[in-house]
């Protein structure tokens, strides 16, 4: 779970991997789809773009790749104790198949051992690995008692505010390869609530020989109706008997539930209405208020349509099935978060329960954490953590531009509608990230030690430069002035192409431990596959944009 906002102190507000959907106030939901987008980033006939596979075709391809996993493991030089488990498969227009694998060693999961095998129709094959080291440990017998391991994890969780007295499950043996050196370890998961009310699912990795804590990460990522932020919108609903409910049968069955101030793990109650007219367009402190639900449903709708139209992706998992949304979480909870366990988005109502965190870019941000989880699986720490958070900002921005909503025009500002700072300023700025007071404009070795909400700055800046270029300009009424670290002038290639490049890199070239330099390599590979090799305008622009933020 990650938050949309960084927590400077225990009292600071945080938005968990927020993908807040624009608050919707509707005067009547209909069973039509939303207006067509102005900028879908259409791929045309790009040979390196993914093809849309039916659910049956995708399942069959995954099964085929799994049946060939042993031969694949041998062909790429894995050891006898290593096995591959298919996580995802992407097929390009030109027939190239990219298969993403998790890895096991002697039956134990290898955390940080994921890899992607790229196989062309000609049979040519290459591999992208999260870790280059050979997976091998000297012993599979732990020297540390599980009770000690669990105590260490509980201590770490307590520091984050959790009052849990036991782990969610017994520590499990794993091979930890996230730091590049394979180590026999234990993984312990502790639940409860963090100090701001956000659910906790803290994963703690402990060396099974020495008892030293190797790593920890938080798995909770904190992000017609009348909406609060997007005006009057068209939503798809379902009629059951004489009442309507917020189930979108045209987009994988997405449902919107009411948590009614609860912080439990329950789903909540499905929103229903007698006349199919939802919300008022005004925030209310009532726990049964429909306006926040309208925004959440609209945000999910626009995110689904953005991914389908722009990348031929059918849902977050690309399996035609929707996640679901929950609103009115907690009391005056100033956050929103994505949770892989429930595969759902959850939104708080903010200060006074009248400022729901359901804006359109926040909704797109949150659900995009789910996309990252089922594809590259970028760890929420170090460079990978910054790239994870930036991915959600990038695609959340893409959703906002795609929706082309007159009440919430597309921009390169994150969370500008929810006023989390209380002074009308946005949460983050993509053209010059340092304007938020904590993010970095350019990469340096110090970036990996920052909270992911700040280490995301260089990647957000890269995306802006690749899309729009450097210097001063005004877009949709917002003025930007993007600098470069090397004094260069960068010419953008447009947001549509920049989105295609980032998506392809995420889904076929990034791994769980990708660094900023690895992201440069991955996006250059993506640009080459989509638009041509080193001589193409797009390839050169990617290289120039990375150099402009000091990634060479």
Short mmCIF file of C-alpha atoms in Angstrom, two decimals:
data_model
loop_
_atom_site.label_atom_id
_atom_site.label_comp_id
_atom_site.label_asym_id
_atom_site.label_seq_id
_atom_site.Cartn_x
_atom_site.Cartn_y
_atom_site.Cartn_z
CA UNK A 1 0.00 0.00 0.00
CA UNK A 2 1.42 3.36 -0.93
CA UNK A 3 0.09 6.82 -0.30
CA UNK A 4 -0.38 9.67 -2.72
CA UNK A 5 1.34 11.91 -0.25
CA UNK A 6 4.57 11.55 1.66
CA UNK A 7 4.41 11.54 5.44
CA UNK A 8 6.93 14.13 6.65
CA UNK A 9 5.91 13.50 10.26
CA UNK A 10 3.49 11.25 12.02
CA UNK A 11 1.00 14.11 11.99
CA UNK A 12 1.40 14.88 8.31
CA UNK A 13 -1.39 13.96 5.88
CA UNK A 14 -0.65 11.21 3.42
CA UNK A 15 -2.51 9.94 0.41
CA UNK A 16 -1.93 6.28 -0.15
CA UNK A 17 -1.01 5.43 -3.70
CA UNK A 18 -3.87 7.67 -4.44
CA UNK A 19 -5.77 7.36 -7.59
CA UNK A 20 -8.60 9.60 -6.61
CA UNK A 21 -11.41 9.69 -9.07
CA UNK A 22 -12.93 13.08 -9.81
CA UNK A 23 -15.91 13.60 -7.52
CA UNK A 24 -19.04 13.02 -9.49
CA UNK A 25 -22.32 14.74 -8.90
CA UNK A 26 -24.93 13.46 -11.26
CA UNK A 27 -28.46 14.49 -12.04
CA UNK A 28 -29.26 11.15 -13.56
CA UNK A 29 -27.13 8.16 -14.55
CA UNK A 30 -27.70 6.61 -17.92
CA UNK A 31 -26.44 3.42 -19.46
CA UNK A 32 -24.28 5.15 -22.04
CA UNK A 33 -20.54 5.52 -22.22
CA UNK A 34 -18.71 8.75 -21.53
CA UNK A 35 -17.84 11.27 -24.19
CA UNK A 36 -15.04 10.33 -26.54
CA UNK A 37 -11.58 11.49 -25.46
CA UNK A 38 -9.68 14.26 -27.16
CA UNK A 39 -6.31 12.53 -26.82
CA UNK A 40 -6.32 8.77 -26.65
CA UNK A 41 -2.71 8.28 -27.65
CA UNK A 42 -3.74 5.86 -30.37
CA UNK A 43 -1.03 3.48 -31.46
CA UNK A 44 -1.88 3.17 -35.13
CA UNK A 45 0.02 0.27 -36.68
CA UNK A 46 3.09 0.38 -34.44
CA UNK A 47 4.78 -3.01 -34.76
CA UNK A 48 6.01 -2.96 -31.17
CA UNK A 49 2.62 -2.13 -29.69
CA UNK A 50 0.68 -4.80 -27.78
CA UNK A 51 -2.22 -6.57 -29.44
CA UNK A 52 -5.49 -7.02 -27.61
CA UNK A 53 -5.91 -10.66 -26.64
CA UNK A 54 -9.27 -12.13 -25.73
CA UNK A 55 -9.50 -13.59 -22.24
CA UNK A 56 -9.41 -17.11 -23.69
CA UNK A 57 -6.45 -16.34 -25.96
CA UNK A 58 -4.50 -14.74 -23.11
CA UNK A 59 -5.17 -17.72 -20.84
CA UNK A 60 -4.08 -20.14 -23.56
CA UNK A 61 -0.86 -18.21 -24.19
CA UNK A 62 -0.04 -18.14 -20.47
CA UNK A 63 -0.64 -21.90 -20.27
CA UNK A 64 1.59 -22.49 -23.29
CA UNK A 65 4.40 -20.42 -21.81
CA UNK A 66 4.08 -22.21 -18.47
CA UNK A 67 4.24 -25.61 -20.14
CA UNK A 68 7.47 -24.49 -21.82
CA UNK A 69 8.86 -22.92 -18.62
CA UNK A 70 11.36 -25.71 -17.89
CA UNK A 71 12.84 -25.49 -21.39
CA UNK A 72 12.92 -21.70 -21.15
CA UNK A 73 14.73 -21.84 -17.80
CA UNK A 74 17.36 -24.09 -19.35
CA UNK A 75 17.71 -21.95 -22.47
CA UNK A 76 18.47 -18.81 -20.44
CA UNK A 77 20.98 -20.60 -18.23
CA UNK A 78 19.12 -21.07 -14.94
CA UNK A 79 20.29 -23.73 -12.50
CA UNK A 80 18.69 -27.10 -11.82
CA UNK A 81 17.03 -25.86 -8.61
CA UNK A 82 15.45 -22.86 -10.30
CA UNK A 83 11.94 -22.88 -11.78
CA UNK A 84 9.91 -20.25 -13.60
CA UNK A 85 6.29 -19.33 -12.93
CA UNK A 86 4.49 -17.22 -15.54
CA UNK A 87 3.09 -13.95 -14.18
CA UNK A 88 2.03 -12.21 -17.39
CA UNK A 89 2.31 -12.38 -21.16
CA UNK A 90 2.31 -9.54 -23.71
CA UNK A 91 2.17 -10.15 -27.46
CA UNK A 92 3.21 -7.39 -29.88
CA UNK A 93 1.74 -6.59 -33.27
CA UNK A 94 4.85 -8.02 -34.94
CA UNK A 95 4.43 -11.34 -33.11
CA UNK A 96 7.10 -10.84 -30.43
CA UNK A 97 6.05 -12.38 -27.11
CA UNK A 98 7.22 -10.94 -23.78
CA UNK A 99 6.72 -13.39 -20.91
CA UNK A 100 7.15 -12.14 -17.36
CA UNK A 101 8.21 -14.79 -14.84
CA UNK A 102 8.57 -15.09 -11.10
CA UNK A 103 11.33 -17.46 -10.01
CA UNK A 104 11.71 -20.13 -7.33
CA UNK A 105 14.84 -21.76 -5.94
CA UNK A 106 14.58 -25.18 -4.30
CA UNK A 107 10.85 -24.52 -4.05
CA UNK A 108 11.27 -21.15 -2.27
CA UNK A 109 10.04 -17.87 -3.82
CA UNK A 110 12.89 -15.67 -5.03
CA UNK A 111 11.96 -12.09 -4.13
CA UNK A 112 13.66 -9.77 -6.61
CA UNK A 113 14.34 -12.68 -8.96
CA UNK A 114 11.73 -11.81 -11.58
CA UNK A 115 12.64 -11.64 -15.26
CA UNK A 116 11.14 -11.09 -18.69
CA UNK A 117 11.94 -13.26 -21.71
CA UNK A 118 11.48 -11.54 -25.08
CA UNK A 119 11.04 -13.96 -28.00
CA UNK A 120 10.71 -12.79 -31.60
CA UNK A 121 8.85 -14.79 -34.29
CA UNK A 122 12.25 -15.67 -35.74
CA UNK A 123 13.15 -17.44 -32.51
CA UNK A 124 15.64 -14.78 -31.40
CA UNK A 125 15.49 -14.43 -27.64
CA UNK A 126 16.70 -11.97 -25.02
CA UNK A 127 16.17 -11.58 -21.28
CA UNK A 128 15.61 -8.69 -18.88
CA UNK A 129 16.44 -9.66 -15.28
CA UNK A 130 15.76 -7.93 -11.99
CA UNK A 131 19.04 -9.34 -10.68
CA UNK A 132 22.00 -10.59 -12.71
CA UNK A 133 23.55 -12.67 -9.90
CA UNK A 134 23.28 -16.46 -9.98
CA UNK A 135 20.61 -17.60 -7.55
CA UNK A 136 22.38 -19.85 -5.06
CA UNK A 137 22.66 -19.99 -1.27
CA UNK A 138 24.96 -22.13 0.87
CA UNK A 139 22.23 -23.53 3.10
CA UNK A 140 18.45 -23.80 3.24
CA UNK A 141 18.45 -24.26 7.02
CA UNK A 142 17.59 -21.10 9.01
CA UNK A 143 19.66 -20.21 12.09
CA UNK A 144 17.18 -17.70 13.52
CA UNK A 145 13.99 -18.59 15.39
CA UNK A 146 10.76 -17.44 13.77
CA UNK A 147 9.67 -15.86 17.07
CA UNK A 148 12.61 -13.45 16.84
CA UNK A 149 11.82 -12.71 13.21
CA UNK A 150 8.19 -11.94 14.02
CA UNK A 151 9.18 -9.67 16.91
CA UNK A 152 11.43 -7.67 14.60
CA UNK A 153 8.59 -7.24 12.12
CA UNK A 154 6.14 -6.17 14.83
CA UNK A 155 8.62 -3.56 16.04
CA UNK A 156 8.92 -2.14 12.53
CA UNK A 157 5.14 -2.08 12.14
CA UNK A 158 4.70 -0.36 15.52
CA UNK A 159 7.05 2.41 14.37
CA UNK A 160 4.61 3.05 11.51
CA UNK A 161 1.68 3.23 13.91
CA UNK A 162 0.33 -0.31 13.82
CA UNK A 163 -0.99 -1.80 17.07
CA UNK A 164 -0.87 -5.37 15.76
CA UNK A 165 0.34 -7.92 18.31
CA UNK A 166 0.97 -10.75 15.87
CA UNK A 167 1.93 -11.22 12.25
CA UNK A 168 -0.84 -11.88 9.76
CA UNK A 169 0.70 -15.28 9.10
CA UNK A 170 3.77 -17.22 10.16
CA UNK A 171 7.04 -15.94 8.65
CA UNK A 172 7.73 -17.76 5.37
CA UNK A 173 11.11 -18.83 4.05
CA UNK A 174 12.21 -17.06 0.87
CA UNK A 175 15.31 -16.24 -1.10
CA UNK A 176 15.91 -12.49 -0.95
CA UNK A 177 17.66 -11.20 -4.08
CA UNK A 178 16.45 -7.60 -4.04
CA UNK A 179 19.87 -6.22 -3.10
CA UNK A 180 21.68 -8.27 -5.73
CA UNK A 181 23.06 -10.92 -3.33
CA UNK A 182 20.80 -13.98 -2.92
CA UNK A 183 20.21 -14.69 0.78
CA UNK A 184 18.09 -17.20 2.67
CA UNK A 185 15.54 -15.08 4.49
CA UNK A 186 12.16 -14.86 6.16
CA UNK A 187 9.32 -12.65 4.97
CA UNK A 188 6.88 -11.52 7.67
CA UNK A 189 3.69 -9.55 6.98
CA UNK A 190 2.09 -7.40 9.69
CA UNK A 191 -1.35 -5.81 9.34
CA UNK A 192 -3.32 -3.31 11.42
CA UNK A 193 -3.54 0.43 10.77
CA UNK A 194 -0.80 3.00 10.22
CA UNK A 195 -0.79 6.11 12.36
CA UNK A 196 -2.90 8.15 9.92
CA UNK A 197 -5.57 5.46 9.69
CA UNK A 198 -4.31 3.88 6.47
CA UNK A 199 -4.40 0.07 6.58
CA UNK A 200 -0.99 -1.52 7.04
CA UNK A 201 0.46 -4.50 5.26
CA UNK A 202 4.12 -4.20 6.14
CA UNK A 203 6.46 -6.77 4.61
CA UNK A 204 9.70 -7.25 6.57
CA UNK A 205 12.58 -9.32 5.15
CA UNK A 206 14.99 -10.80 7.72
CA UNK A 207 18.25 -12.66 7.08
CA UNK A 208 17.49 -16.22 8.21
CA UNK A 209 21.13 -16.78 9.22
CA UNK A 210 22.05 -13.59 11.08
CA UNK A 211 18.65 -12.13 12.05
CA UNK A 212 19.52 -8.80 10.40
CA UNK A 213 16.65 -6.87 8.83
CA UNK A 214 17.37 -6.69 5.11
CA UNK A 215 14.39 -4.76 3.78
CA UNK A 216 10.87 -3.61 4.49
CA UNK A 217 8.10 -2.20 2.34
CA UNK A 218 4.49 -1.17 2.79
CA UNK A 219 2.18 -3.05 0.40
CA UNK A 220 -0.76 -0.65 0.72
CA UNK A 221 -0.26 1.94 -2.03
CA UNK A 222 -1.37 5.42 -1.03
CA UNK A 223 -4.88 7.34 -4.93
CA UNK A 224 -25.97 10.83 -15.13
CA UNK A 225 -24.23 11.88 -11.77
CA UNK A 226 -23.26 15.21 -10.34
CA UNK A 227 -19.66 15.07 -9.25
CA UNK A 228 -17.73 17.30 -6.93
CA UNK A 229 -14.80 17.78 -9.28
CA UNK A 230 -15.94 16.81 -12.79
CA UNK A 231 -19.35 18.37 -13.13
CA UNK A 232 -22.35 16.44 -14.44
CA UNK A 233 -21.19 13.13 -15.92
CA UNK A 234 -22.68 10.06 -17.54
CA UNK A 235 -22.28 6.81 -15.62
CA UNK A 236 -23.21 3.23 -16.36
CA UNK A 237 -25.43 1.66 -13.70
CA UNK A 238 -27.35 -1.58 -13.29
CA UNK A 239 -31.06 -1.95 -12.54
CA UNK A 240 -32.05 -4.71 -10.13
CA UNK A 241 -35.77 -4.99 -9.53
CA UNK A 242 -37.04 -1.46 -8.97
CA UNK A 243 -33.71 0.06 -7.88
CA UNK A 244 -30.43 0.97 -9.52
CA UNK A 245 -26.94 0.24 -8.22
CA UNK A 246 -23.45 1.49 -9.02
CA UNK A 247 -22.35 -1.51 -11.04
CA UNK A 248 -20.83 -0.82 -14.44
CA UNK A 249 -21.59 -3.92 -16.49
CA UNK A 250 -19.83 -2.52 -19.55
CA UNK A 251 -16.42 -2.25 -17.88
CA UNK A 252 -15.72 -5.54 -16.22
CA UNK A 253 -18.42 -5.17 -13.54
CA UNK A 254 -16.85 -2.33 -11.56
CA UNK A 255 -18.79 -1.67 -8.33
CA UNK A 256 -18.72 1.28 -5.95
CA UNK A 257 -19.29 0.59 -2.25
CA UNK A 258 -19.95 2.68 0.85
CA UNK A 259 -17.64 2.08 3.83
CA UNK A 260 -19.79 4.46 5.95
CA UNK A 261 -16.80 5.58 8.05
CA UNK A 262 -15.60 2.05 8.80
CA UNK A 263 -11.89 1.16 8.63
CA UNK A 264 -12.46 -2.58 8.59
CA UNK A 265 -11.35 -4.77 5.70
CA UNK A 266 -14.96 -5.41 4.68
CA UNK A 267 -16.15 -4.48 1.21
CA UNK A 268 -18.94 -2.20 2.44
CA UNK A 269 -22.44 -1.73 1.04
CA UNK A 270 -23.11 -1.36 -2.70
CA UNK A 271 -24.58 2.05 -3.52
CA UNK A 272 -28.22 1.93 -4.66
CA UNK A 273 -30.73 4.57 -5.78
CA UNK A 274 -34.42 4.61 -6.68
CA UNK A 275 -34.40 6.98 -9.67
CA UNK A 276 -30.88 6.59 -11.13
CA UNK A 277 -30.04 10.24 -10.37
CA UNK A 278 -26.92 10.30 -8.22
CA UNK A 279 -25.22 12.94 -6.12
CA UNK A 280 -25.69 16.67 -5.73
CA UNK A 281 -22.40 18.14 -6.90
CA UNK A 282 -21.70 19.37 -3.38
CA UNK A 283 -19.64 17.60 -0.73
CA UNK A 284 -21.62 16.51 2.32
CA UNK A 285 -20.37 15.21 5.65
CA UNK A 286 -23.02 12.50 5.55
CA UNK A 287 -21.61 8.96 5.41
CA UNK A 288 -24.34 8.07 2.90
CA UNK A 289 -23.49 10.93 0.51
CA UNK A 290 -23.56 9.80 -3.13
CA UNK A 291 -21.39 12.55 -4.61
CA UNK A 292 -18.08 10.92 -3.63
CA UNK A 293 -19.39 7.65 -5.07
CA UNK A 294 -20.16 9.38 -8.37
CA UNK A 295 -16.59 10.68 -8.59
CA UNK A 296 -15.13 7.28 -7.73
CA UNK A 297 -17.30 5.49 -10.30
CA UNK A 298 -16.50 8.10 -12.96
CA UNK A 299 -12.79 7.89 -12.22
CA UNK A 300 -12.85 4.10 -12.56
CA UNK A 301 -14.81 4.44 -15.80
CA UNK A 302 -12.36 6.92 -17.32
CA UNK A 303 -9.35 4.87 -16.19
CA UNK A 304 -10.77 1.72 -17.79
CA UNK A 305 -11.50 3.59 -21.04
CA UNK A 306 -8.06 5.24 -21.05
CA UNK A 307 -6.24 1.92 -20.82
CA UNK A 308 -8.54 0.24 -23.33
CA UNK A 309 -8.39 3.02 -25.93
CA UNK A 310 -4.74 3.93 -25.49
CA UNK A 311 -3.05 0.56 -24.92
CA UNK A 312 -5.64 -2.07 -25.87
CA UNK A 313 -5.62 -3.14 -22.20
CA UNK A 314 -8.83 -4.60 -20.82
CA UNK A 315 -8.77 -3.84 -17.10
CA UNK A 316 -5.88 -3.59 -14.68
CA UNK A 317 -4.98 -7.27 -14.96
CA UNK A 318 -5.80 -7.24 -18.68
CA UNK A 319 -8.32 -10.02 -18.07
CA UNK A 320 -11.53 -8.10 -18.72
CA UNK A 321 -12.39 -7.92 -15.02
CA UNK A 322 -12.67 -4.72 -13.02
CA UNK A 323 -11.36 -3.82 -9.60
CA UNK A 324 -13.85 -2.14 -7.27
CA UNK A 325 -14.02 1.14 -5.33
CA UNK A 326 -14.86 2.04 -1.74
CA UNK A 327 -15.67 5.55 -0.51
CA UNK A 328 -16.30 7.16 2.91
CA UNK A 329 -13.43 5.24 4.50
CA UNK A 330 -12.67 6.26 8.10
CA UNK A 331 -13.53 9.49 9.87
CA UNK A 332 -12.01 12.62 8.30
CA UNK A 333 -9.42 10.33 6.70
CA UNK A 334 -7.17 12.46 4.48
CA UNK A 335 -5.96 9.79 2.15
CA UNK A 336 -6.78 7.28 -0.59
CA UNK A 337 -5.07 3.98 -1.28
CA UNK A 338 -4.79 0.96 -3.54
CA UNK A 339 -4.72 -2.50 -1.92
CA UNK A 340 -3.55 -5.52 -3.93
CA UNK A 341 -5.17 -7.97 -1.52
CA UNK A 342 -8.71 -6.74 -2.19
CA UNK A 343 -7.72 -5.46 -5.63
CA UNK A 344 -9.62 -2.30 -4.86
CA UNK A 345 -9.40 1.48 -4.48
CA UNK A 346 -10.40 3.17 -1.23
CA UNK A 347 -11.04 6.88 -0.63
CA UNK A 348 -11.26 8.95 2.52
CA UNK A 349 -13.40 12.07 2.86
CA UNK A 350 -10.65 14.47 3.96
CA UNK A 351 -10.86 17.28 6.49
CA UNK A 352 -14.27 17.57 8.08
CA UNK A 353 -15.44 14.67 5.90
CA UNK A 354 -16.21 17.25 3.19
CA UNK A 355 -13.12 17.01 0.96
CA UNK A 356 -13.21 13.49 -0.56
CA UNK A 357 -9.99 12.42 -2.25
CA UNK A 358 -11.79 11.35 -5.40
CA UNK A 359 -10.47 13.67 -8.12
CA UNK A 360 -9.91 12.26 -11.60
CA UNK A 361 -6.10 12.21 -11.60
CA UNK A 362 -6.05 10.66 -8.11
CA UNK A 363 -8.37 7.89 -9.31
CA UNK A 364 -6.14 7.20 -12.28
CA UNK A 365 -3.09 7.33 -10.02
CA UNK A 366 -4.44 4.77 -7.56
CA UNK A 367 -5.59 2.23 -10.11
CA UNK A 368 -2.28 2.54 -11.91
CA UNK A 369 -0.56 1.23 -8.79
CA UNK A 370 -2.52 -1.93 -9.50
CA UNK A 371 -1.16 -1.96 -13.06
CA UNK A 372 2.41 -1.65 -11.78
CA UNK A 373 1.80 -4.49 -9.33
CA UNK A 374 0.61 -6.95 -11.99
CA UNK A 375 3.33 -5.99 -14.48
CA UNK A 376 6.81 -4.81 -13.42
CA UNK A 377 6.08 -5.11 -9.69
CA UNK A 378 8.41 -2.19 -8.91
CA UNK A 379 9.46 -2.36 -5.27
CA UNK A 380 8.29 0.60 -3.21
CA UNK A 381 11.76 1.64 -2.15
CA UNK A 382 14.88 3.20 -3.66
CA UNK A 383 14.90 4.14 -7.34
CA UNK A 384 12.23 1.51 -8.05
CA UNK A 385 9.93 3.17 -5.52
CA UNK A 386 10.27 6.52 -7.25
CA UNK A 387 9.58 4.92 -10.63
CA UNK A 388 6.54 3.16 -9.12
CA UNK A 389 5.07 6.40 -7.81
CA UNK A 390 5.91 8.29 -11.01
CA UNK A 391 4.16 5.62 -13.08
CA UNK A 392 0.95 6.36 -11.20
CA UNK A 393 1.41 10.11 -11.67
CA UNK A 394 2.12 9.62 -15.38
CA UNK A 395 -0.93 7.47 -16.07
CA UNK A 396 -3.13 9.50 -13.71
CA UNK A 397 -2.20 12.50 -15.84
CA UNK A 398 -2.97 10.47 -18.95
CA UNK A 399 -6.44 9.67 -17.60
CA UNK A 400 -7.14 13.34 -16.89
CA UNK A 401 -6.20 14.44 -20.41
CA UNK A 402 -8.07 11.48 -21.91
CA UNK A 403 -11.32 12.34 -20.13
CA UNK A 404 -11.29 15.82 -21.70
CA UNK A 405 -13.64 17.01 -18.95
CA UNK A 406 -14.41 20.74 -19.09
CA UNK A 407 -14.60 20.90 -15.28
CA UNK A 408 -11.21 19.24 -14.81
CA UNK A 409 -9.02 19.94 -17.83
CA UNK A 410 -5.90 17.92 -18.38
CA UNK A 411 -2.71 19.30 -16.84
CA UNK A 412 0.69 18.25 -15.53
CA UNK A 413 -0.26 18.98 -11.92
CA UNK A 414 -1.06 16.15 -9.49
CA UNK A 415 -3.99 16.47 -7.08
CA UNK A 416 -4.72 20.08 -7.96
CA UNK A 417 -8.46 19.65 -7.32
CA UNK A 418 -8.36 18.16 -3.82
CA UNK A 419 -6.49 21.06 -2.18
CA UNK A 420 -4.58 18.80 0.18
CA UNK A 421 -2.24 21.65 1.15
CA UNK A 422 -5.12 23.94 2.08
CA UNK A 423 -3.82 26.83 -0.03
CA UNK A 424 -5.00 25.82 -3.48
CA UNK A 425 -1.64 24.42 -4.62
CA UNK A 426 -1.31 20.98 -6.18
CA UNK A 427 0.39 18.04 -4.56
CA UNK A 428 3.08 17.67 -7.24
CA UNK A 429 4.36 19.47 -10.36
CA UNK A 430 5.67 17.44 -13.29
CA UNK A 431 7.38 20.29 -15.17
CA UNK A 432 9.50 21.32 -12.15
CA UNK A 433 8.98 18.79 -9.32
CA UNK A 434 10.98 20.78 -6.74
CA UNK A 435 8.17 23.34 -6.60
CA UNK A 436 6.44 21.09 -4.05
CA UNK A 437 9.29 21.65 -1.60
CA UNK A 438 10.48 18.06 -1.38
CA UNK A 439 10.75 16.42 -4.80
CA UNK A 440 13.90 16.47 -6.90
CA UNK A 441 14.09 17.84 -10.44
CA UNK A 442 17.14 15.74 -11.38
CA UNK A 443 18.52 12.34 -10.52
CA UNK A 444 21.50 11.84 -8.20
CA UNK A 445 22.59 8.95 -6.00
CA UNK A 446 20.82 10.65 -3.09
CA UNK A 447 17.43 10.24 -4.76
CA UNK A 448 17.18 6.54 -3.87
CA UNK A 449 17.12 7.41 -0.16
CA UNK A 450 14.04 9.63 -0.43
CA UNK A 451 10.40 8.78 0.13
CA UNK A 452 9.00 7.51 -3.22
CA UNK A 453 6.70 10.54 -3.45
CA UNK A 454 9.81 12.71 -3.72
CA UNK A 455 12.13 10.31 -5.56
CA UNK A 456 9.43 10.17 -8.26
CA UNK A 457 10.34 13.75 -9.21
CA UNK A 458 13.02 13.01 -11.83
CA UNK A 459 10.81 10.46 -13.63
CA UNK A 460 7.85 12.84 -13.63
CA UNK A 461 10.16 15.54 -14.99
CA UNK A 462 11.43 13.16 -17.68
CA UNK A 463 7.87 12.43 -18.78
CA UNK A 464 6.98 16.12 -18.98
CA UNK A 465 10.11 16.92 -20.99
CA UNK A 466 9.52 13.98 -23.35
CA UNK A 467 5.91 15.07 -23.86
CA UNK A 468 6.17 18.86 -24.01
CA UNK A 469 9.85 19.81 -24.06
CA UNK A 470 11.76 22.33 -21.97
CA UNK A 471 11.17 26.04 -21.44
CA UNK A 472 8.04 28.11 -20.89
CA UNK A 473 4.63 27.31 -22.36
CA UNK A 474 0.94 27.42 -21.50
CA UNK A 475 -1.29 24.34 -21.86
CA UNK A 476 -5.02 24.40 -21.10
CA UNK A 477 -4.55 27.64 -19.22
CA UNK A 478 -1.69 26.43 -17.01
CA UNK A 479 1.77 27.96 -17.46
CA UNK A 480 4.83 25.70 -17.17
CA UNK A 481 8.55 26.42 -17.29
CA UNK A 482 10.61 23.24 -17.33
CA UNK A 483 14.40 23.47 -16.77
CA UNK A 484 17.14 20.96 -17.65
CA UNK A 485 20.15 19.88 -15.60
CA UNK A 486 22.59 20.27 -18.49
CA UNK A 487 21.23 23.51 -19.95
CA UNK A 488 19.99 21.69 -23.04
CA UNK A 489 16.84 22.49 -24.99
CA UNK A 490 14.57 19.46 -25.23
CA UNK A 491 11.91 19.17 -27.92
CA UNK A 492 8.93 17.07 -26.87
CA UNK A 493 7.35 14.36 -29.03
CA UNK A 494 3.84 14.75 -27.62
CA UNK A 495 2.06 13.12 -24.71
CA UNK A 496 0.53 10.34 -26.82
CA UNK A 497 3.92 8.93 -27.85
CA UNK A 498 5.42 9.49 -24.40
CA UNK A 499 2.60 7.44 -22.84
CA UNK A 500 3.13 4.61 -25.35
CA UNK A 501 6.84 4.49 -24.55
CA UNK A 502 6.37 4.48 -20.77
CA UNK A 503 3.65 1.82 -20.92
CA UNK A 504 5.70 -0.50 -23.11
CA UNK A 505 8.76 -0.07 -20.91
CA UNK A 506 6.71 -0.81 -17.78
CA UNK A 507 4.99 -3.88 -19.18
CA UNK A 508 7.87 -5.48 -21.07
CA UNK A 509 11.25 -4.09 -19.91
CA UNK A 510 11.01 -2.95 -16.27
CA UNK A 511 11.42 -5.42 -13.39
CA UNK A 512 10.90 -5.21 -9.63
CA UNK A 513 14.33 -3.65 -9.06
CA UNK A 514 14.65 -1.30 -12.05
CA UNK A 515 16.79 1.76 -11.29
CA UNK A 516 16.70 5.15 -12.99
CA UNK A 517 19.51 4.07 -15.30
CA UNK A 518 17.59 0.87 -15.98
CA UNK A 519 14.52 2.96 -16.79
CA UNK A 520 16.56 4.87 -19.36
CA UNK A 521 17.58 1.57 -20.97
CA UNK A 522 14.02 0.23 -20.83
CA UNK A 523 12.40 3.30 -22.38
CA UNK A 524 15.03 3.43 -25.12
CA UNK A 525 14.24 -0.21 -25.91
CA UNK A 526 10.54 0.66 -25.93
CA UNK A 527 11.08 3.66 -28.25
CA UNK A 528 13.12 1.49 -30.59
CA UNK A 529 10.46 -1.23 -30.70
CA UNK A 530 7.64 1.25 -31.26
CA UNK A 531 9.15 3.93 -33.47
CA UNK A 532 12.46 2.67 -34.84
CA UNK A 533 16.06 2.35 -33.75
CA UNK A 534 18.67 4.85 -32.66
CA UNK A 535 18.06 7.10 -35.65
CA UNK A 536 14.38 7.74 -34.93
CA UNK A 537 13.18 11.10 -33.59
CA UNK A 538 11.47 9.36 -30.68
CA UNK A 539 14.56 7.40 -29.64
CA UNK A 540 16.68 10.56 -29.70
CA UNK A 541 14.06 12.45 -27.70
CA UNK A 542 13.99 9.77 -24.99
CA UNK A 543 17.79 9.92 -24.70
CA UNK A 544 17.75 13.73 -24.57
CA UNK A 545 15.02 13.86 -21.92
CA UNK A 546 16.90 11.43 -19.64
CA UNK A 547 20.17 13.36 -20.09
CA UNK A 548 18.28 16.55 -19.20
CA UNK A 549 17.53 15.11 -15.75
CA UNK A 550 21.09 13.74 -15.30
CA UNK A 551 20.43 10.09 -16.17
CA UNK A 552 23.06 9.06 -18.72
#
